[in-house]
XYZ file of C-alpha atoms in Angstrom:
473
model
C 146.657 -60.397 -68.238
C 150.389 -58.278 -69.184
C 150.157 -55.835 -66.204
C 149.866 -58.965 -64.069
C 152.017 -61.055 -65.334
C 154.871 -59.196 -64.866
C 153.237 -58.543 -60.937
C 153.768 -61.811 -60.839
C 157.630 -61.736 -61.996
C 158.709 -58.913 -59.199
C 156.781 -61.002 -56.460
C 158.594 -64.164 -57.541
C 162.367 -62.066 -57.814
C 161.338 -60.407 -54.093
C 160.357 -63.754 -52.485
C 163.497 -65.639 -53.429
C 165.827 -62.128 -52.195
C 163.731 -63.261 -49.080
C 164.914 -66.609 -48.861
C 168.436 -65.866 -49.797
C 168.250 -63.634 -46.658
C 166.295 -65.994 -44.276
C 168.056 -68.763 -44.927
C 172.059 -66.479 -44.148
C 170.440 -65.526 -41.114
C 169.858 -68.769 -39.639
C 172.585 -70.003 -40.814
C 174.680 -67.162 -38.708
C 172.105 -67.757 -36.023
C 173.179 -71.744 -35.727
C 176.625 -70.731 -35.764
C 176.614 -68.417 -33.147
C 175.101 -71.167 -30.996
C 177.378 -73.302 -31.100
C 180.165 -72.364 -28.359
C 182.182 -75.896 -28.604
C 183.327 -74.748 -32.413
C 187.532 -73.005 -31.662
C 188.495 -69.692 -32.574
C 190.365 -70.848 -35.679
C 187.231 -72.364 -36.760
C 184.893 -69.325 -35.826
C 187.299 -67.723 -38.361
C 187.571 -69.682 -40.599
C 183.821 -70.009 -40.540
C 182.621 -66.480 -40.459
C 184.804 -65.631 -43.309
C 183.028 -68.271 -45.416
C 179.811 -67.211 -44.076
C 180.823 -63.373 -45.356
C 181.802 -64.548 -48.547
C 178.980 -66.177 -48.948
C 176.283 -63.603 -47.763
C 178.711 -61.290 -50.307
C 177.893 -63.876 -53.283
C 174.256 -63.870 -52.428
C 174.079 -60.499 -52.135
C 175.770 -60.032 -55.272
C 173.603 -62.734 -57.373
C 170.487 -60.869 -55.419
C 171.812 -57.486 -57.177
C 172.000 -58.845 -61.084
C 168.761 -60.819 -60.508
C 167.429 -57.452 -59.463
C 168.970 -55.255 -62.638
C 168.001 -57.997 -64.657
C 164.111 -58.031 -63.316
C 164.427 -54.084 -64.117
C 166.466 -53.982 -67.408
C 164.818 -57.468 -68.805
C 161.836 -58.061 -66.992
C 160.784 -61.554 -69.084
C 164.144 -63.224 -68.847
C 162.513 -65.813 -66.454
C 159.829 -66.962 -69.204
C 161.115 -69.300 -72.102
C 160.756 -67.268 -75.365
C 157.980 -68.902 -76.993
C 156.004 -67.776 -74.138
C 157.594 -64.537 -74.279
C 156.095 -63.746 -77.943
C 152.912 -65.115 -76.511
C 152.401 -62.444 -74.231
C 153.909 -59.811 -76.415
C 150.939 -61.095 -78.336
C 148.307 -60.626 -76.228
C 149.546 -56.471 -75.826
C 149.654 -56.163 -79.270
C 146.277 -57.496 -79.389
C 145.721 -54.516 -76.405
C 146.876 -52.140 -78.313
C 145.307 -52.573 -81.499
C 141.814 -52.922 -79.587
C 142.923 -49.084 -77.740
C 143.235 -48.439 -81.361
C 139.766 -49.629 -82.449
C 138.130 -48.064 -79.528
C 139.160 -44.392 -80.382
C 138.717 -44.858 -83.808
C 135.020 -46.827 -83.597
C 134.047 -45.112 -80.208
C 130.357 -46.306 -80.635
C 130.867 -49.711 -81.583
C 130.188 -52.873 -79.713
C 132.518 -54.894 -81.900
C 135.421 -57.498 -79.844
C 137.010 -57.131 -83.742
C 140.048 -54.912 -83.926
C 140.445 -52.679 -86.744
C 142.799 -54.353 -89.074
C 144.804 -57.668 -89.462
C 147.330 -57.869 -86.713
C 150.260 -60.356 -87.100
C 151.303 -62.823 -84.859
C 155.524 -61.388 -83.154
C 157.800 -62.353 -85.533
C 160.811 -64.072 -83.536
C 164.118 -61.899 -82.943
C 166.633 -64.612 -84.773
C 168.702 -64.039 -81.824
C 167.934 -64.030 -78.228
C 170.687 -64.377 -76.349
C 173.621 -61.122 -76.070
C 172.242 -59.614 -78.727
C 172.325 -55.732 -78.112
C 175.257 -53.885 -80.942
C 175.266 -51.105 -78.410
C 174.963 -50.506 -74.769
C 174.813 -47.718 -72.871
C 176.640 -47.952 -69.194
C 176.493 -45.562 -66.439
C 179.737 -44.546 -64.152
C 178.384 -44.477 -60.548
C 179.633 -45.416 -56.905
C 178.156 -48.728 -54.943
C 177.222 -48.777 -51.211
C 180.550 -49.442 -50.591
C 182.026 -46.070 -51.941
C 183.691 -47.651 -55.199
C 183.347 -47.570 -58.491
C 180.904 -48.898 -60.704
C 179.775 -48.770 -64.481
C 177.329 -50.721 -64.772
C 173.148 -49.785 -64.810
C 171.539 -48.274 -62.696
C 167.949 -49.076 -60.691
C 166.418 -47.438 -58.283
C 165.625 -43.570 -58.353
C 167.764 -40.782 -57.289
C 165.250 -38.971 -55.274
C 164.348 -41.636 -52.626
C 168.367 -42.764 -52.311
C 167.671 -46.025 -54.064
C 169.829 -45.299 -56.829
C 172.098 -48.537 -57.256
C 174.719 -49.005 -60.153
C 175.012 -52.676 -60.814
C 177.334 -54.415 -63.004
C 175.189 -55.411 -66.225
C 177.414 -59.052 -67.358
C 175.231 -61.384 -66.444
C 172.070 -59.550 -68.347
C 171.221 -62.521 -71.273
C 170.400 -59.183 -73.700
C 174.474 -57.641 -73.139
C 177.360 -59.063 -74.829
C 179.966 -60.404 -72.566
C 182.694 -58.169 -74.657
C 180.862 -55.349 -74.426
C 180.482 -56.723 -70.803
C 184.719 -56.767 -70.828
C 185.537 -53.496 -71.172
C 183.015 -51.809 -68.717
C 185.177 -54.045 -66.084
C 188.406 -53.159 -67.426
C 187.034 -49.164 -67.257
C 185.897 -49.820 -64.153
C 189.032 -51.424 -62.849
C 191.139 -48.400 -64.359
C 189.562 -45.780 -62.139
C 189.215 -47.488 -59.140
C 192.879 -48.142 -58.913
C 194.646 -45.924 -61.298
C 192.867 -42.755 -61.931
C 192.913 -39.674 -59.391
C 188.840 -38.448 -61.006
C 186.311 -38.739 -59.079
C 182.617 -39.706 -60.587
C 180.767 -37.296 -61.293
C 177.133 -38.163 -59.804
C 176.031 -33.927 -59.842
C 177.407 -31.527 -61.724
C 177.170 -28.934 -59.074
C 179.667 -31.473 -56.741
C 182.883 -32.095 -58.879
C 184.149 -35.620 -60.255
C 184.378 -36.093 -63.834
C 183.445 -39.765 -64.723
C 180.098 -40.200 -66.336
C 179.380 -42.882 -68.977
C 180.361 -45.277 -71.214
C 178.966 -46.162 -74.960
C 180.024 -49.323 -76.602
C 179.209 -50.037 -80.300
C 179.892 -53.419 -82.169
C 179.305 -54.965 -85.424
C 179.542 -58.559 -87.203
C 183.183 -58.329 -86.771
C 182.746 -58.399 -82.755
C 185.125 -55.154 -83.449
C 184.141 -52.607 -81.264
C 184.604 -48.610 -80.443
C 184.233 -47.339 -77.173
C 183.092 -43.969 -76.608
C 183.587 -42.561 -72.780
C 181.763 -39.323 -71.701
C 183.569 -36.923 -68.759
C 182.627 -33.789 -67.283
C 185.490 -30.934 -67.973
C 184.732 -28.963 -64.848
C 187.610 -27.030 -64.385
C 190.133 -29.154 -65.989
C 191.961 -27.635 -68.755
C 191.911 -29.516 -72.428
C 195.605 -30.608 -71.709
C 194.442 -32.205 -68.759
C 191.812 -34.117 -69.915
C 193.598 -35.448 -72.936
C 196.467 -36.615 -70.447
C 194.013 -38.721 -68.395
C 192.663 -39.361 -71.991
C 195.450 -41.370 -72.775
C 196.202 -42.913 -69.874
C 193.016 -44.424 -69.915
C 193.018 -45.479 -73.624
C 196.750 -46.798 -72.801
C 194.966 -48.847 -69.872
C 192.004 -50.285 -71.918
C 194.433 -51.660 -74.498
C 196.808 -53.035 -72.597
C 194.171 -55.533 -71.132
C 192.570 -58.919 -72.623
C 190.039 -57.130 -74.751
C 192.149 -54.097 -76.321
C 192.827 -56.164 -79.483
C 188.895 -55.813 -80.046
C 188.884 -52.163 -79.524
C 189.516 -50.516 -83.487
C 188.009 -46.896 -82.272
C 188.666 -45.354 -78.781
C 186.316 -41.442 -78.936
C 186.101 -39.493 -75.518
C 183.477 -36.049 -74.887
C 183.611 -33.719 -72.562
C 180.227 -32.707 -72.238
C 179.198 -30.880 -68.948
C 175.857 -31.260 -69.666
C 172.948 -34.011 -68.932
C 173.603 -35.101 -73.098
C 175.947 -33.266 -75.892
C 175.142 -33.414 -79.458
C 178.206 -33.864 -81.362
C 178.308 -29.573 -82.356
C 177.881 -29.097 -78.670
C 180.774 -31.034 -77.366
C 183.165 -32.940 -80.189
C 183.902 -36.314 -80.275
C 187.541 -36.352 -79.644
C 189.255 -39.477 -81.491
C 192.353 -41.460 -78.997
C 192.569 -44.601 -81.326
C 192.513 -46.273 -84.026
C 189.457 -46.182 -86.881
C 186.762 -43.102 -86.986
C 184.057 -45.279 -87.832
C 182.803 -49.326 -87.438
C 181.137 -50.717 -90.107
C 178.015 -53.412 -89.411
C 176.696 -55.351 -92.697
C 172.278 -56.106 -93.202
C 172.620 -58.648 -95.664
C 174.351 -56.888 -98.783
C 174.647 -53.689 -97.741
C 177.557 -52.168 -94.961
C 176.886 -48.957 -93.251
C 179.437 -46.388 -91.538
C 178.559 -46.287 -87.801
C 179.621 -43.130 -85.817
C 179.880 -42.412 -81.762
C 175.949 -40.673 -81.976
C 174.667 -42.524 -85.247
C 170.751 -44.256 -84.592
C 170.977 -47.487 -85.848
C 168.779 -50.647 -84.410
C 170.828 -52.249 -81.502
C 169.730 -55.593 -82.698
C 171.452 -56.289 -85.942
C 169.958 -59.804 -87.005
C 166.304 -58.634 -85.561
C 167.027 -55.648 -87.850
C 167.298 -57.198 -90.922
C 164.002 -59.076 -90.490
C 162.278 -55.948 -89.645
C 163.616 -54.200 -92.472
C 162.506 -56.575 -95.024
C 158.838 -56.651 -93.147
C 158.740 -52.908 -93.592
C 159.731 -53.445 -97.511
C 157.613 -56.448 -98.621
C 154.512 -53.751 -96.572
C 155.803 -50.721 -98.733
C 155.996 -52.367 -102.241
C 156.961 -49.345 -104.074
C 156.642 -49.475 -107.874
C 159.642 -48.606 -110.364
C 157.938 -44.551 -110.054
C 157.750 -44.361 -106.804
C 159.587 -41.475 -105.017
C 160.274 -42.988 -101.588
C 160.222 -40.568 -98.318
C 162.418 -41.589 -95.257
C 161.847 -39.464 -92.644
C 163.808 -39.875 -89.501
C 165.806 -41.836 -91.582
C 168.988 -42.443 -88.970
C 172.104 -43.291 -90.693
C 169.632 -44.193 -94.288
C 169.808 -48.017 -93.479
C 165.778 -48.039 -94.377
C 165.321 -46.058 -97.367
C 168.715 -47.573 -98.841
C 167.631 -51.257 -98.431
C 164.605 -50.267 -100.767
C 166.372 -47.558 -103.950
C 167.002 -50.516 -105.793
C 163.491 -50.592 -106.260
C 162.224 -47.389 -106.993
C 162.401 -44.549 -108.146
C 164.807 -42.337 -105.806
C 164.732 -42.108 -101.753
C 165.201 -39.009 -100.366
C 165.445 -38.931 -96.419
C 165.050 -36.135 -93.270
C 166.934 -37.583 -90.418
C 168.493 -34.371 -87.654
C 171.167 -35.686 -86.695
C 174.308 -34.043 -89.072
C 176.570 -37.050 -88.496
C 173.870 -39.410 -89.112
C 173.499 -37.607 -92.318
C 176.861 -37.759 -93.163
C 176.497 -41.464 -92.389
C 173.800 -42.050 -94.348
C 175.054 -40.210 -97.521
C 178.349 -41.981 -97.259
C 176.492 -45.266 -97.201
C 174.833 -44.487 -100.186
C 177.776 -43.957 -102.142
C 179.308 -46.703 -100.171
C 176.617 -49.343 -101.204
C 176.658 -47.737 -105.084
C 173.723 -46.321 -104.495
C 173.175 -43.280 -106.862
C 169.089 -42.630 -106.102
C 169.261 -41.577 -102.799
C 169.563 -38.121 -101.541
C 169.147 -36.981 -97.583
C 168.777 -34.315 -95.439
C 169.415 -32.675 -92.214
C 166.752 -30.899 -89.991
C 163.412 -30.693 -88.525
C 161.313 -33.010 -90.238
C 158.733 -30.832 -89.361
C 160.052 -27.490 -91.064
C 161.863 -29.584 -94.052
C 158.658 -32.005 -94.715
C 156.569 -29.081 -96.662
C 159.672 -27.504 -99.351
C 160.493 -31.865 -100.187
C 156.309 -32.618 -101.336
C 156.708 -29.147 -103.518
C 159.786 -30.024 -104.688
C 157.977 -33.343 -105.362
C 155.425 -32.090 -107.326
C 155.373 -33.398 -110.592
C 156.437 -37.525 -108.946
C 153.474 -39.163 -109.389
C 153.416 -41.182 -106.880
C 154.912 -41.069 -102.981
C 155.288 -43.823 -100.689
C 156.353 -42.129 -96.696
C 158.095 -44.784 -94.585
C 157.763 -43.362 -90.758
C 160.423 -44.077 -87.748
C 160.461 -41.708 -85.592
C 161.682 -41.898 -81.731
C 158.751 -42.771 -78.913
C 157.122 -39.312 -79.349
C 155.980 -39.809 -82.819
C 156.072 -36.533 -84.912
C 154.306 -33.841 -84.949
C 151.084 -32.462 -85.923
C 151.570 -30.843 -88.611
C 153.489 -33.880 -90.627
C 150.423 -35.803 -90.153
C 148.557 -32.993 -91.947
C 151.388 -32.361 -94.731
C 150.668 -36.798 -95.202
C 146.552 -36.660 -95.775
C 146.633 -33.518 -97.859
C 148.961 -34.706 -99.698
C 147.159 -36.960 -102.973
C 150.202 -38.585 -104.322
C 150.554 -40.326 -100.845
C 149.140 -42.927 -101.056
C 151.606 -45.714 -99.064
C 152.263 -45.174 -95.599
C 154.651 -47.792 -93.591
C 154.444 -46.083 -90.035
C 157.295 -48.137 -87.565
C 156.679 -47.526 -83.709
C 158.391 -48.494 -80.695
C 156.057 -47.723 -78.420
C 152.589 -47.307 -80.179
C 150.872 -46.771 -77.046
C 152.445 -44.118 -76.522
C 152.195 -40.478 -78.073
C 152.677 -42.580 -80.843
C 149.136 -43.484 -81.283
C 147.872 -39.814 -81.717
C 149.452 -39.700 -85.200
C 147.798 -43.253 -86.070
C 143.957 -41.192 -84.980
C 145.183 -38.679 -87.266
C 145.639 -40.683 -90.343
C 142.983 -42.949 -90.008
C 140.066 -40.605 -88.451
C 137.266 -39.065 -90.541
C 137.495 -35.410 -92.423
C 136.713 -32.687 -90.131
C 136.644 -29.177 -91.081
C 140.391 -28.685 -89.987
C 141.488 -31.977 -91.748
C 139.539 -32.616 -94.340
C 141.589 -34.709 -96.890
C 140.613 -38.360 -97.443
C 141.886 -40.468 -94.604
C 143.778 -43.681 -94.711
C 142.673 -46.597 -93.345
C 144.822 -49.095 -91.387
C 145.161 -52.560 -93.436
C 148.002 -54.460 -91.602
C 149.959 -54.563 -88.125
C 152.915 -56.883 -87.760
C 154.941 -56.635 -84.684
C 158.519 -57.504 -84.907
C 160.865 -58.740 -81.589
C 164.004 -56.430 -82.062
C 164.332 -57.070 -77.955
C 164.072 -60.543 -76.159
C 163.644 -60.811 -72.519
C 161.755 -57.343 -72.670
C 158.290 -56.753 -72.628
C 159.196 -54.054 -76.009
C 158.579 -54.759 -79.958
C 158.193 -52.588 -82.939
C 155.147 -52.148 -84.507
C 155.104 -52.099 -88.446
C 151.841 -49.885 -89.792
C 150.833 -50.376 -93.195
C 148.354 -47.554 -93.765
C 147.118 -47.169 -97.152
C 144.400 -44.499 -99.140
């Protein structure tokens, strides 16, 4: 059902573009056959036709982008939630089949709640990552890409019409696009080997609509002084634009690779504050250029409150937050437990997490930088006196390694795991199976039981949502 609906949506978009093309061609044909028109009228009408066709083409491209980025945008929001309910049921049915392959029952393995709606459905993203590429006419565009480079169908389209993208983000993208088109002598870097410098723009914003802009460029053979001089000119141009007063922070990163960490290529502050601050409930969190933070702030509050209710730590519980990011989830339960310990790969995110703990006057939280697979075992050994350990697992789409699951199962004091998954039917499903399957020779410890699954819609108009799974034993 879910897949068929998406096929219908895409066919509708294609049909709509086909009708536009046929109508446009028909108008041009009729006007060409009217020989009685004067030369002046023909020129005027041709100009009007050209503008109308250009506008139709532009609208068609923006619809194509919307279909790719927000595939449910044509559907009323309450119907989107029904689609996600069905999708989440299919995911739970798939998990049930893996854990009970011989069962003929149609029942799923746990209680599945209806998808909790996002508190906000329009312009909810607090972060956008824009590409910088040429369009089919050779003009620089700061937007999002559709198509495939390998098939020579890749196109960059401006994103101001997307329902999930805030207009203040699109404004900065448009101003940078104007600068690249009319002021800069640099070329766009579409292929590292072919030269060019402009690569991408990331915009982050907060509840005050303050914005942080991070411009990514390829250094090529320019000196640090030449790069900084061009970035200063860009900065002055952006600040002189209408939205410049909302840009409280401007960075650039000279990255010669597909993606660079701050350790590989530092973020250089060009203007303003080094951080922005976001608020969730009574808590305030510091955001750095590469910090992980949920892109839907109001939805994040709903997500974290859902996790806290499922975790329900006791006063003597120690909460371990794996893949903790800037510490948001752990810090929001710290006042209800003995203490919180977070592990995160990004060093800058850990610095933010430590700052956020102090900033919110939370003194029973510690955060460590490193791979979960390496730090989790020695951490559990240090917690040998803790009477109860509750664990939050919030990894990327790939889930966590098998060794982490083995450690969770082998430690008898870990009685409760809350797993947050943004792609539950992907590799993370192997984690769910390993947590729950019956003891084997390799893993003979007591299994967890999946008690409840709660979907939280963090991404309206898309086919994604977060799934909160509560495992107990």
